[in-house]
Short mmCIF file of C-alpha atoms in Angstrom, two decimals:
data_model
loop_
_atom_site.label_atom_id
_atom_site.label_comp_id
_atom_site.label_asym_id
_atom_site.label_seq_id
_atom_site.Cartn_x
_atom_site.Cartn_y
_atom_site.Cartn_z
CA UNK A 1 -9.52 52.42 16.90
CA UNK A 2 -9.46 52.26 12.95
CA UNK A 3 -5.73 52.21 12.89
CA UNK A 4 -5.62 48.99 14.59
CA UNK A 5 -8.64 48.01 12.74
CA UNK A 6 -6.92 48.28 9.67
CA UNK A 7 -3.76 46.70 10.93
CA UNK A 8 -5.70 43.64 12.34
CA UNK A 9 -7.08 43.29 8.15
CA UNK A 10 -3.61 44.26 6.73
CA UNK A 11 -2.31 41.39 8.86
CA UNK A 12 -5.00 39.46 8.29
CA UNK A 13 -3.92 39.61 4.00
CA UNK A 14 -0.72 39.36 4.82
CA UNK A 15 -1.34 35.72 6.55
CA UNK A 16 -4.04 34.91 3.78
CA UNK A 17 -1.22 35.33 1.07
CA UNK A 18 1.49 33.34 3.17
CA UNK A 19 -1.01 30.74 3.84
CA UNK A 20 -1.95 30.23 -0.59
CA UNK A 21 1.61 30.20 -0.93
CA UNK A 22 2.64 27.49 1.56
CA UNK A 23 -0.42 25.56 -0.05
CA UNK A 24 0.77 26.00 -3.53
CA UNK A 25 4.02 24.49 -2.32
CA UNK A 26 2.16 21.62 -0.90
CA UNK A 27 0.20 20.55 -4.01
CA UNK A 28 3.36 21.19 -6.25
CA UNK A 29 5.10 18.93 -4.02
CA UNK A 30 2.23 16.53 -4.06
CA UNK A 31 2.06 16.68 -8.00
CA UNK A 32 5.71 16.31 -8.71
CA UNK A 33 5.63 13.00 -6.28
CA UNK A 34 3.43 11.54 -9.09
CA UNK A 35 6.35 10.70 -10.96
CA UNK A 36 7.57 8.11 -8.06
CA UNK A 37 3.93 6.42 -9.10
CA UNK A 38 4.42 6.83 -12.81
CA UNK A 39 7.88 4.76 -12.39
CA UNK A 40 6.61 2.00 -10.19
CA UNK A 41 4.03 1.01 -12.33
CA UNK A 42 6.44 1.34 -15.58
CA UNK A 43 8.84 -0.86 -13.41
CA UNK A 44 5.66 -3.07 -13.03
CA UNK A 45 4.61 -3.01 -16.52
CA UNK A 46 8.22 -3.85 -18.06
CA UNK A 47 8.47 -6.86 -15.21
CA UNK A 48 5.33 -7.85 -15.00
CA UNK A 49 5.47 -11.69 -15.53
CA UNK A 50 8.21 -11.55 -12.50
CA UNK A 51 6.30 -10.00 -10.65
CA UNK A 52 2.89 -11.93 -11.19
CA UNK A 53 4.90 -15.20 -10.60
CA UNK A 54 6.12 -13.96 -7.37
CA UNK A 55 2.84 -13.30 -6.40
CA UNK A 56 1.31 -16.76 -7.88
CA UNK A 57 3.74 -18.26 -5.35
CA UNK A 58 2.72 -16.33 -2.38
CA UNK A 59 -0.58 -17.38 -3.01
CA UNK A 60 0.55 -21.31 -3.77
CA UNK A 61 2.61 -21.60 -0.88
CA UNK A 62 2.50 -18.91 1.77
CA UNK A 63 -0.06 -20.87 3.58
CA UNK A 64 2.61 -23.55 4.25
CA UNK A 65 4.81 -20.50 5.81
CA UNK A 66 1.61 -19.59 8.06
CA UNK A 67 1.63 -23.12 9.18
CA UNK A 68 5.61 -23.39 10.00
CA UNK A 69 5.15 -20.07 11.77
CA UNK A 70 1.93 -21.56 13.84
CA UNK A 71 4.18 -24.31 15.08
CA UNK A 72 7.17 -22.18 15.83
CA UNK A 73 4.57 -19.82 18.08
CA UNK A 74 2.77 -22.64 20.15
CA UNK A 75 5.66 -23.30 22.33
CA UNK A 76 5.86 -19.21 22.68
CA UNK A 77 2.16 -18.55 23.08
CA UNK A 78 -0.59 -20.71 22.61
CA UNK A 79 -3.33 -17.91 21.85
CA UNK A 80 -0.72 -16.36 19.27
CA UNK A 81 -0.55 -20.23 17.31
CA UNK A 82 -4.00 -20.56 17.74
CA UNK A 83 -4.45 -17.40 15.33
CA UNK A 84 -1.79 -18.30 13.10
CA UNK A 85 -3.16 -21.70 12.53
CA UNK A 86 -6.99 -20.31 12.36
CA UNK A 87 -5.73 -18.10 9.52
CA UNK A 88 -3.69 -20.83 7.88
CA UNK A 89 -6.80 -22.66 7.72
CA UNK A 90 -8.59 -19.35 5.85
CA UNK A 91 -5.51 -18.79 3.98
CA UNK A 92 -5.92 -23.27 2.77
CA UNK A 93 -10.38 -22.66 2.29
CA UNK A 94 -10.12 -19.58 0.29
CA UNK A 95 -6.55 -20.61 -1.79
CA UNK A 96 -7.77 -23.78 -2.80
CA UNK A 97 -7.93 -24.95 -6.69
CA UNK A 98 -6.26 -21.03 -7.23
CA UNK A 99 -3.32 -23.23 -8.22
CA UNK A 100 -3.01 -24.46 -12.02
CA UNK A 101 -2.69 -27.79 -11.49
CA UNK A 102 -6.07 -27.95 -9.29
CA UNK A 103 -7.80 -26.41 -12.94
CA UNK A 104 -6.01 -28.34 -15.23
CA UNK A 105 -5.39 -31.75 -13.06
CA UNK A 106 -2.10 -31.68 -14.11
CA UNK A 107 0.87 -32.53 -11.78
CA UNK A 108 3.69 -30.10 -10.45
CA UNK A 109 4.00 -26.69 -9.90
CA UNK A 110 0.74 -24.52 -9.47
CA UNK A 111 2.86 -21.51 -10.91
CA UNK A 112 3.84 -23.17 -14.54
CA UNK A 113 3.06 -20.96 -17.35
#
């Protein structure tokens, strides 16, 4: 009886050591991803006015995409168009005056610098 006792708690070390080693692999793994994150946001940083114009669009005019896409869907599915234009009509409410020429009154693009 304590020879399998102690080869149930010799196993039992033996699967505590494999298990700290397969989670030391895990968080290296996990740490040395970082970088990825590290070089997206440096890729952000060093194109950031691209990027925040591309973004200043989406906000100007993706409602008007929402709306196309409504259409397109009524002849589909009328429930489908129904939601599309419901959140075209959230997307209009919440976007509006976001634009620079709503601010400023001036004429043109909302995305001019």
């Amino acid at each position: 009886m304590m020879e399998v006792r102690k080869k149930y708690l010799k196993n039992k070390k033996m699967a505590k050591k494999k298990i700290k080693k397969t989670v030391k692999k895990v968080v290296k793994k996990v740490l040395d991803s970082t970088e990825l994150d590290e070089k997206i946001v440096a890729e952000y940083k060093e194109n950031k006015s691209m990027y925040d114009m591309i973004l200043c669009y989406i906000n100007c005019y993706g409602g008007y995409i929402l709306a196309v896409g409504a259409g397109c869907t009524f002849g589909v599915n009328l429930w489908v168009g129904l939601g599309l234009l419901a959140v075209t009509a959230g997307w209009a409410y919440w976007n509006v005056c976001k634009c620079k020429p709503c601010k400023g009154g001036e004429t043109g693009s909302c995305c001019k610098n």
